[in-house]
Coordinates of N, CA and C in Angstrom, one line a residue:
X1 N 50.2 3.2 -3.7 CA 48.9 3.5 -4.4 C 49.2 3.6 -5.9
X2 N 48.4 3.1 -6.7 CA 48.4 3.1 -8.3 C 48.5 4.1 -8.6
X3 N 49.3 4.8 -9.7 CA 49.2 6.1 -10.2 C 48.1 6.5 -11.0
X4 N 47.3 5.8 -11.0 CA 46.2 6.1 -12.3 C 44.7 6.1 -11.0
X5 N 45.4 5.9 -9.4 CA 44.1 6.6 -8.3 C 44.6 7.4 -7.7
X6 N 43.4 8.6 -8.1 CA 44.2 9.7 -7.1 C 43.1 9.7 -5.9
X7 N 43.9 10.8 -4.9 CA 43.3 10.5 -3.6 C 42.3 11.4 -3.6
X8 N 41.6 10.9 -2.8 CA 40.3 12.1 -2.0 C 40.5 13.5 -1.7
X9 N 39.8 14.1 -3.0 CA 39.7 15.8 -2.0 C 39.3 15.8 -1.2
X10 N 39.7 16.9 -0.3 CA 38.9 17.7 0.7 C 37.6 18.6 0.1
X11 N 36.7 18.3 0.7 CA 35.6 19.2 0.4 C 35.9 20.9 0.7
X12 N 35.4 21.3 -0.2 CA 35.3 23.1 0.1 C 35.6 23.3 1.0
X13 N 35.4 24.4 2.3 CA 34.9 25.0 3.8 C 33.1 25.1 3.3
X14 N 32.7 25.9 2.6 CA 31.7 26.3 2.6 C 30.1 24.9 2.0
X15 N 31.6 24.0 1.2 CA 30.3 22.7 1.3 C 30.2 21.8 2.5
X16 N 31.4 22.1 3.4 CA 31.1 21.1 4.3 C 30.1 22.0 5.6
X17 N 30.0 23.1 5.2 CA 29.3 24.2 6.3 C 27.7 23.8 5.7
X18 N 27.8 23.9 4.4 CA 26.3 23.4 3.9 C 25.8 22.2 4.4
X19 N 26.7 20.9 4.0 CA 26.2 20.1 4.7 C 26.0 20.0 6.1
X20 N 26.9 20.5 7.1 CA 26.9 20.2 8.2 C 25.0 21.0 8.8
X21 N 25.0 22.4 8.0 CA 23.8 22.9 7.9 C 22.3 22.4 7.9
X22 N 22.5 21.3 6.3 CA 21.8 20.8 6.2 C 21.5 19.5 7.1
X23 N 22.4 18.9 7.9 CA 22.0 17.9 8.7 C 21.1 18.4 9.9
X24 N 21.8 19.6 10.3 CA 21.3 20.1 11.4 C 19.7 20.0 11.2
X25 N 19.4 21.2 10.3 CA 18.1 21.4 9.6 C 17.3 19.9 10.0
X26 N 17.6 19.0 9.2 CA 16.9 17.4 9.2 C 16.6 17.7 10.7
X27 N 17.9 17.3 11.3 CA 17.4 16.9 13.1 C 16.4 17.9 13.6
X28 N 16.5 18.9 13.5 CA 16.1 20.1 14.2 C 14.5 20.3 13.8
X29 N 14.3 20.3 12.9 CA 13.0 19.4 12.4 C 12.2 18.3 13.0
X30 N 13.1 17.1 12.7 CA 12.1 15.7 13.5 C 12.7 16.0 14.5
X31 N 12.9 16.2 15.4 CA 13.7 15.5 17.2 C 13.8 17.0 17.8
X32 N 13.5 18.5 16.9 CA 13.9 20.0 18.2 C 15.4 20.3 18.4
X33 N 15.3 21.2 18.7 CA 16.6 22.0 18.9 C 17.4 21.3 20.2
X34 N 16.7 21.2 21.4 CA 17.6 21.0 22.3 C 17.6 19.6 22.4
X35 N 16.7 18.6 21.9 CA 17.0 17.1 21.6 C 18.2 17.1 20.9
X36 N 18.1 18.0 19.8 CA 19.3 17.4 18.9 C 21.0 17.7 19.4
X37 N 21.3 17.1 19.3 CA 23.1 16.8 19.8 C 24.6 17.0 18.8
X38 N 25.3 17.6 18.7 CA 26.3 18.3 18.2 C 27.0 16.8 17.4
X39 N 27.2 15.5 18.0 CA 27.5 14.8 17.7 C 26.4 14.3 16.5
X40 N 25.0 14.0 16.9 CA 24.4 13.9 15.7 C 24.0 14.6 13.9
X41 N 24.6 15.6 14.6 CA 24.8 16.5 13.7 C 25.7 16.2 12.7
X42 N 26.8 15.8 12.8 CA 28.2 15.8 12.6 C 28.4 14.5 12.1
X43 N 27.3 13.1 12.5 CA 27.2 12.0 11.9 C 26.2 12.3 10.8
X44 N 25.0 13.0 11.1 CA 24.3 13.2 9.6 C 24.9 13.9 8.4
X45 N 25.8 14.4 8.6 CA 26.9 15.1 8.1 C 28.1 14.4 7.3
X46 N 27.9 13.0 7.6 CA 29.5 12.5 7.6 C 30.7 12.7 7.7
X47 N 31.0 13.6 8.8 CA 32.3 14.5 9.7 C 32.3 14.1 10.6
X48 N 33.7 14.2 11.1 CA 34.4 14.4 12.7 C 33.5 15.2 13.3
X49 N 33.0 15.4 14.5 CA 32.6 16.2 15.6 C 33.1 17.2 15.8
X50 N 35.1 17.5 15.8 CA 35.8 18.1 15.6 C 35.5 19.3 14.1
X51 N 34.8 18.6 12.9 CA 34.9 19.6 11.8 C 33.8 20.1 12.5
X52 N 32.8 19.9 13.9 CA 31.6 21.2 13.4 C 32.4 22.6 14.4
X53 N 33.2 22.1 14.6 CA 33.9 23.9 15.6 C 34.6 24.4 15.0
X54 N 34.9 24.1 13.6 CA 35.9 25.1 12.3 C 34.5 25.6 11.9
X55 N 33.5 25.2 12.0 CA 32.2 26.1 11.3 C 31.3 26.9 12.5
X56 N 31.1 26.6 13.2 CA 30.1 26.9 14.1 C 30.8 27.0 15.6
X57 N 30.2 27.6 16.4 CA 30.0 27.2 17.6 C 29.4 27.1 18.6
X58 N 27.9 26.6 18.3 CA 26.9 26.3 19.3 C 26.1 25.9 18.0
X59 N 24.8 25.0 18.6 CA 23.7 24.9 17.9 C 22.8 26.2 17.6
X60 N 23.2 27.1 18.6 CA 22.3 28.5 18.1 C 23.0 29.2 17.1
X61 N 24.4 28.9 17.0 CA 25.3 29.6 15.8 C 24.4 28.7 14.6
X62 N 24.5 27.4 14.7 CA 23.8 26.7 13.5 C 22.5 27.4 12.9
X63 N 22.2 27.7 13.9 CA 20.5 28.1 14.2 C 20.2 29.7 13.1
X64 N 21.4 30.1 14.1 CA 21.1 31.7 12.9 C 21.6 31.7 11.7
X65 N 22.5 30.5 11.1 CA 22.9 30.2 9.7 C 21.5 29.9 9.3
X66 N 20.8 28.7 9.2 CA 20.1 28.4 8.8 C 18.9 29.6 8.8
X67 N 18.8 30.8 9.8 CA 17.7 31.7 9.6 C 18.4 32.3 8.0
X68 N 19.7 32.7 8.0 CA 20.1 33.7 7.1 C 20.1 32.4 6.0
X69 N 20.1 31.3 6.0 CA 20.4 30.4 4.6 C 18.5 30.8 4.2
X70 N 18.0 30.6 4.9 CA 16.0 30.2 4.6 C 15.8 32.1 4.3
X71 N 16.0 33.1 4.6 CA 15.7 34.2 3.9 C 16.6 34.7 2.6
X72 N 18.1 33.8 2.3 CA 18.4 33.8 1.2 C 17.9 33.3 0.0
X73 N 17.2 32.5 0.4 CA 16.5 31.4 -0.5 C 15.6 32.1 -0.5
X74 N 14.7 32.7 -0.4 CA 13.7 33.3 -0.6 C 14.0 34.1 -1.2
X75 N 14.9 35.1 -1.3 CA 15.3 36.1 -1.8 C 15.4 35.6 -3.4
X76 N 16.3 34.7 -3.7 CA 16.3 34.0 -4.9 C 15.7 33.7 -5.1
X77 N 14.5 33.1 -4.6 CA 13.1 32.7 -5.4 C 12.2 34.0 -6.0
X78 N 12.4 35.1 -5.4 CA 12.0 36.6 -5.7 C 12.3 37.3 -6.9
X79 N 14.0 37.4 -6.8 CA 14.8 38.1 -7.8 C 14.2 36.9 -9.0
X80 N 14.4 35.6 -9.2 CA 14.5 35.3 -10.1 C 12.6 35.2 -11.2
X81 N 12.1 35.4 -10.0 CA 10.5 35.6 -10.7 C 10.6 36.8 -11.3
X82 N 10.9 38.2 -10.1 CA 11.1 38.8 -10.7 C 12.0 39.6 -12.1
X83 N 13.0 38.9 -12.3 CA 13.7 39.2 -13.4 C 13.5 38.8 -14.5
X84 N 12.0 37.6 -14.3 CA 11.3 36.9 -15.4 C 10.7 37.4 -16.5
X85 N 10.6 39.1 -15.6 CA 9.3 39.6 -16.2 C 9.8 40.7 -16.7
X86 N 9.2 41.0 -18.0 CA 9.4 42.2 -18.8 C 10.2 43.6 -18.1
X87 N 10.9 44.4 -18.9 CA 11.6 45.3 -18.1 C 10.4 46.3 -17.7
X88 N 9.5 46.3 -18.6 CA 8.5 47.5 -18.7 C 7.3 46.9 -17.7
X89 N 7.0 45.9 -17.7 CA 6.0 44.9 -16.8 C 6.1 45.3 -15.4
X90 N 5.8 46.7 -14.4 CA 5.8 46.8 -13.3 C 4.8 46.2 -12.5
X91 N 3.8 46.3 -12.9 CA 2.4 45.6 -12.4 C 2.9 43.9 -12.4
X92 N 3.5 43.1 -13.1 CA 3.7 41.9 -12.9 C 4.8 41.3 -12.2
X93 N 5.6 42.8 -12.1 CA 7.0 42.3 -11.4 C 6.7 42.5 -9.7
X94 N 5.5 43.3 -9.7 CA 5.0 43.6 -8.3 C 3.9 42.2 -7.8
X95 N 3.4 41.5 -8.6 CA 2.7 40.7 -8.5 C 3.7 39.2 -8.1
X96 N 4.8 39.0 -9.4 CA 5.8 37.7 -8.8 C 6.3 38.5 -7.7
X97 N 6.6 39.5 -7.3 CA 7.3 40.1 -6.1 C 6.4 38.7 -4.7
X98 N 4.9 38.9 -4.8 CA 4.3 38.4 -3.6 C 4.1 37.2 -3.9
X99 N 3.9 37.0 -4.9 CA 3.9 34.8 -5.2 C 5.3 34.6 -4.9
X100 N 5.9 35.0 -4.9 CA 7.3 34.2 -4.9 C 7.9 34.2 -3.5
X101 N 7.6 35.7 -2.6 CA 7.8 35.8 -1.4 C 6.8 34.8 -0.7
X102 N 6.1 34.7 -0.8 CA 4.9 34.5 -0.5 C 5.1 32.8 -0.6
X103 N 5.4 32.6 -1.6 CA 5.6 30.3 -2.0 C 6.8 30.1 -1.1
X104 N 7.8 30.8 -1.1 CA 9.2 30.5 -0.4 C 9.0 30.2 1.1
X105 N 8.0 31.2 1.9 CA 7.4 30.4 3.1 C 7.0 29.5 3.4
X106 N 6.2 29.6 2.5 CA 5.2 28.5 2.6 C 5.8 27.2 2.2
X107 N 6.9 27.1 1.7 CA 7.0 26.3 1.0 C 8.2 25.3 2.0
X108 N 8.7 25.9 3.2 CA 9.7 25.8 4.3 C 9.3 26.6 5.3
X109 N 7.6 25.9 5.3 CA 6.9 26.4 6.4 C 7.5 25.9 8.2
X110 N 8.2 24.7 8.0 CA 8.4 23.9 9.0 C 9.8 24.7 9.9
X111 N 10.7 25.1 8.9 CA 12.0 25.7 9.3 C 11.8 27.0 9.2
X112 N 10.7 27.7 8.7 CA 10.4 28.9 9.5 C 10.0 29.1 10.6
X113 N 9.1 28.2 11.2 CA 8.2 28.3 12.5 C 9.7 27.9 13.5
X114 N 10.4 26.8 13.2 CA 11.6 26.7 14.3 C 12.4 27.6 14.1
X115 N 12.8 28.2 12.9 CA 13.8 29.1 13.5 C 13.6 30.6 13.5
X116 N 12.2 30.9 13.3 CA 11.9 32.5 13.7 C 10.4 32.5 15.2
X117 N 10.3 31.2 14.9 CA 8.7 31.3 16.1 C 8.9 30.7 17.4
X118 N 9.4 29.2 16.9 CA 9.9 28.3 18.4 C 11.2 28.9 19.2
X119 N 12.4 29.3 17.7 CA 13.0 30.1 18.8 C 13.9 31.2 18.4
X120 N 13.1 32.3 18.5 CA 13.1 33.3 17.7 C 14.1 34.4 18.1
X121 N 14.1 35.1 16.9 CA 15.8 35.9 17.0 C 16.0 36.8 18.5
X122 N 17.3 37.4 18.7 CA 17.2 38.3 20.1 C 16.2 39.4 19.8
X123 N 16.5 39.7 18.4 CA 15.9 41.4 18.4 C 14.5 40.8 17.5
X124 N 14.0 42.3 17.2 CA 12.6 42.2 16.3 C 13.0 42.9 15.1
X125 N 14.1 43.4 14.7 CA 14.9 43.8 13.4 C 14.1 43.5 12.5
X126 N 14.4 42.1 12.2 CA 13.8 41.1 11.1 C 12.4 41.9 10.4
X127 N 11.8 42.1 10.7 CA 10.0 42.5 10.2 C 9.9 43.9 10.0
X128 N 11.3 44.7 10.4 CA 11.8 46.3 9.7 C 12.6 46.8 8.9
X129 N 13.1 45.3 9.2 CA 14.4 45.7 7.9 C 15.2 43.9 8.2
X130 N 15.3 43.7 6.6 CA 15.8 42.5 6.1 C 16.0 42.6 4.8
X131 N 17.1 41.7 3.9 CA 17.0 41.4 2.4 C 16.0 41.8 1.8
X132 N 14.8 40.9 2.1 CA 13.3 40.9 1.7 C 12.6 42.1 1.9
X133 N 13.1 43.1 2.9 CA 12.2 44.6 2.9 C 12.7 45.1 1.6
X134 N 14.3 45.3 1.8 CA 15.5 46.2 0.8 C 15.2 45.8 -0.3
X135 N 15.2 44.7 -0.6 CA 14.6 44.4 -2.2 C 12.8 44.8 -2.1
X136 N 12.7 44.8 -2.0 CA 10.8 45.1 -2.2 C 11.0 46.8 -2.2
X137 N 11.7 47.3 -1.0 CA 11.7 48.8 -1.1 C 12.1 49.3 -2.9
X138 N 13.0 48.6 -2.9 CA 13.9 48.8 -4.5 C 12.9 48.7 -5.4
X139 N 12.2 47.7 -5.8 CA 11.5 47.9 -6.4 C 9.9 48.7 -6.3
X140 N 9.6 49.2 -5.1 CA 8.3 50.4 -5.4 C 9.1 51.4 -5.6
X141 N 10.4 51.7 -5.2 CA 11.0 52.7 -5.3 C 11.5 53.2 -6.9
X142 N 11.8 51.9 -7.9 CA 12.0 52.1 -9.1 C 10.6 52.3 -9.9
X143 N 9.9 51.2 -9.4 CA 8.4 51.8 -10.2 C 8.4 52.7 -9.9
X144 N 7.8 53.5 -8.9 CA 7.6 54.9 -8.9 C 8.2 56.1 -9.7
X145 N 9.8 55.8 -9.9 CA 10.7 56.3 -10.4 C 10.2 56.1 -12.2
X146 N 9.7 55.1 -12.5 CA 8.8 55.0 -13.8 C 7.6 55.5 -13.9
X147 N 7.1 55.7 -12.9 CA 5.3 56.2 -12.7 C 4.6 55.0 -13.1
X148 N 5.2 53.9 -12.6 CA 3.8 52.9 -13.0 C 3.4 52.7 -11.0
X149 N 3.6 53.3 -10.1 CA 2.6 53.7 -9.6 C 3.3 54.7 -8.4
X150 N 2.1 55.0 -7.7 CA 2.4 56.8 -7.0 C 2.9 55.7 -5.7
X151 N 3.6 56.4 -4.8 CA 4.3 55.6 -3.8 C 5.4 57.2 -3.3
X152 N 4.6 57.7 -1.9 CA 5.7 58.6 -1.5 C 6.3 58.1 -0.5
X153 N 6.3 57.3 0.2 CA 7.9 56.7 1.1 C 7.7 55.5 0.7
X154 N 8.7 54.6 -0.6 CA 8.9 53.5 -0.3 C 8.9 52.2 0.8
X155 N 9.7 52.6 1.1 CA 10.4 52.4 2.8 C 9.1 51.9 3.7
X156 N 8.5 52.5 4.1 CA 7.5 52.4 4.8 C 6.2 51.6 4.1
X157 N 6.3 51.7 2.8 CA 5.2 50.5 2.3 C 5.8 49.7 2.1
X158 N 7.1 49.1 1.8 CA 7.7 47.6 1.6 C 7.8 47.2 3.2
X159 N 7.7 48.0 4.3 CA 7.7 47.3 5.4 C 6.1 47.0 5.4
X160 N 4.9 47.8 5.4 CA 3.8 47.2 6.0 C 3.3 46.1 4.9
X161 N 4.0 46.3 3.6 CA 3.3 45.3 3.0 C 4.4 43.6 2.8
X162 N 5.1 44.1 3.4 CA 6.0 42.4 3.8 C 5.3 42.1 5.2
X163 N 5.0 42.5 6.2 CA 4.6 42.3 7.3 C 3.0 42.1 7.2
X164 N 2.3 42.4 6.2 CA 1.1 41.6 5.9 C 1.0 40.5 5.5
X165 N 2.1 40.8 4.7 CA 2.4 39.1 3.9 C 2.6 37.7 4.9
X166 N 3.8 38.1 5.6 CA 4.3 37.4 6.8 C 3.3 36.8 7.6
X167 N 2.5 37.8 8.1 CA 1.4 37.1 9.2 C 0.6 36.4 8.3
X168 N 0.0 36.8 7.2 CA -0.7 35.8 6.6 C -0.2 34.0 6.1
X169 N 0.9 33.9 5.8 CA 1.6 32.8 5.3 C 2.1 32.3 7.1
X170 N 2.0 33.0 8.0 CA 2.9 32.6 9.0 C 1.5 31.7 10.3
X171 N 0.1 31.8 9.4 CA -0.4 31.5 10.0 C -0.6 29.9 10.3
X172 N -0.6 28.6 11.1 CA -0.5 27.4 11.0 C -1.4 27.1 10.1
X173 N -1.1 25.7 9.1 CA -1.7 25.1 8.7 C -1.8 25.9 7.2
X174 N -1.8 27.1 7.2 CA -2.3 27.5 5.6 C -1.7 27.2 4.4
X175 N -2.7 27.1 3.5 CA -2.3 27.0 2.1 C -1.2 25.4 2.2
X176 N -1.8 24.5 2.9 CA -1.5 23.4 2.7 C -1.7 22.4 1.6
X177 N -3.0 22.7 1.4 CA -3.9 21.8 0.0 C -3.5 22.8 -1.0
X178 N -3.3 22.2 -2.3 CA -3.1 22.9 -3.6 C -3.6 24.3 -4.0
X179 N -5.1 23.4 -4.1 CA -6.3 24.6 -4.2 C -6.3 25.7 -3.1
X180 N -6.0 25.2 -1.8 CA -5.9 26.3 -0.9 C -4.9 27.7 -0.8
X181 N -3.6 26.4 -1.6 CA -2.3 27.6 -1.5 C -2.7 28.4 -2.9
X182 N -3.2 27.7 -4.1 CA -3.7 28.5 -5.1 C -4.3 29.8 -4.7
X183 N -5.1 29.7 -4.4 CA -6.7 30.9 -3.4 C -6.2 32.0 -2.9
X184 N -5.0 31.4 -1.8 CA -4.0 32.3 -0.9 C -3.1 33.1 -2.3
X185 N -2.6 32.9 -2.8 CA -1.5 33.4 -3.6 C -2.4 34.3 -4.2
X186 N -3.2 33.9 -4.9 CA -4.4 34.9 -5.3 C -4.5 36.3 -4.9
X187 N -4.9 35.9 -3.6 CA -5.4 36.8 -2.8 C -4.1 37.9 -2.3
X188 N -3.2 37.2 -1.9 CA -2.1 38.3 -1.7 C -1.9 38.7 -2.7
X189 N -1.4 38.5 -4.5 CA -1.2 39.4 -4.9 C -1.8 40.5 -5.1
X190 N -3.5 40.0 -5.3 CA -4.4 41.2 -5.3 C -4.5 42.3 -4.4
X191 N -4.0 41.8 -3.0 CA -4.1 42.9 -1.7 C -2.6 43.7 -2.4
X192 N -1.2 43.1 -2.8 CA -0.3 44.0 -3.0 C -0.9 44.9 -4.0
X193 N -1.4 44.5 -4.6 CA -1.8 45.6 -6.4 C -2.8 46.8 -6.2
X194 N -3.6 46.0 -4.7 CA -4.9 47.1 -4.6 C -3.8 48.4 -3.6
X195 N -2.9 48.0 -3.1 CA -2.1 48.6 -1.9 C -1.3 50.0 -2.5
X196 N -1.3 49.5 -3.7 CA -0.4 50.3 -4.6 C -1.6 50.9 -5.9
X197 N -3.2 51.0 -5.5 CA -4.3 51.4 -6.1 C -4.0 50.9 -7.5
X198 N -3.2 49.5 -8.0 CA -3.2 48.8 -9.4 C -4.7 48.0 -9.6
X199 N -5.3 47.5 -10.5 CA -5.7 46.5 -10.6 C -5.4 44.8 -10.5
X200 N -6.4 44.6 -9.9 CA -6.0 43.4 -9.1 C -6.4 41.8 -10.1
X201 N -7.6 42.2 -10.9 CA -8.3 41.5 -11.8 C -8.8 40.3 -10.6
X202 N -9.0 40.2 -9.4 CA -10.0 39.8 -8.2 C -10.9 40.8 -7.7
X203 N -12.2 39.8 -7.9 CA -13.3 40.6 -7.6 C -13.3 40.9 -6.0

């Protein structure tokens, strides 16, 4: 071999876990969980068969990556709205709190429904406690701690007000059309702001 070509790296562990992730995702999507095949996986992937058992070991192991990859992402879509906004700006940082939770479903509506609805976790944890509660808790809990609004158990209102959210974005079909998902976002932030007796500026 010429000295002026070097050879092929190996990819990461953790890129080739992304991709092998992201193929799954594709299939699991068009063709369903139990259509899809370990082998197909591993060709949408461009890997040995052999590389998906250094990562995984079943399609349901894939399955719960991809739950924890789809509520990380969300999470980042959250923090980063939120950290958009003025330090002093509680009223706005509670408002990107629910557009951003709130677009991140919606927005990977299809890989939510498969991997929390079609075939959904052992426990019901999820909707009492997640990333997405602990952060939301954190922040009524710091507002409060500012007095930009009255809030006596955190805790208990970042759970009922993530689990409003949830069912509403979780419902089929919504906030598909622009204008529709516009209307929706609307409306949730206003329900969080009235929840927390803010101003909603919706009549």
């Amino acid at each position: 071999m010429p000295a002026n070509v070097s050879k092929p790296r190996t990819k990461p562990p953790e890129e080739r876990r992304d991709e092998l992730m992201t193929s799954a995702e594709r299939l699991f999507l068009e063709r369903g969980l139990e259509q899809t095949t370990i082998e197909e996986i591993t060709t949408g992937a461009g890997v040995a068969k052999g590389t998906f058992y250094l990562h995984f070991s079943s399609k349901a192991d894939v399955l719960q990556a991809l739950r924890a990859r789809f509520v990380q992402g969300v999470l980042d879509g959250i923090v980063t709205a939120v950290e958009g906004r003025r330090q002093e700006d509680w009223h706005g940082k509670l408002a990107a709190w629910s557009t951003a939770c709130a677009t991140g479903y919606l927005d990977a509506a299809g890989l939510h429904h498969l991997a929390f609805v079609a075939a959904p976790p052992a426990t019901r944890e999820g909707l009492s406690r997640n990333i997405l509660i602990d952060h939301l808790n954190e922040l009524l809990a710091a507002g409060a701690g500012e007095n930009a609004w009255s809030v006596s158990d955190p805790g208990f209102t970042a759970v009922f007000l993530f689990n409003a959210l949830h069912g509403v974005v979780n419902q089929p079909g919504i906030g598909e059309a622009p204008s529709d998902r516009a209307e929706l976002l609307r409306a949730i932030e206003a329900h969080f702001l009235r929840a927390l007796d803010l101003p909603s500026g919706v009549d």
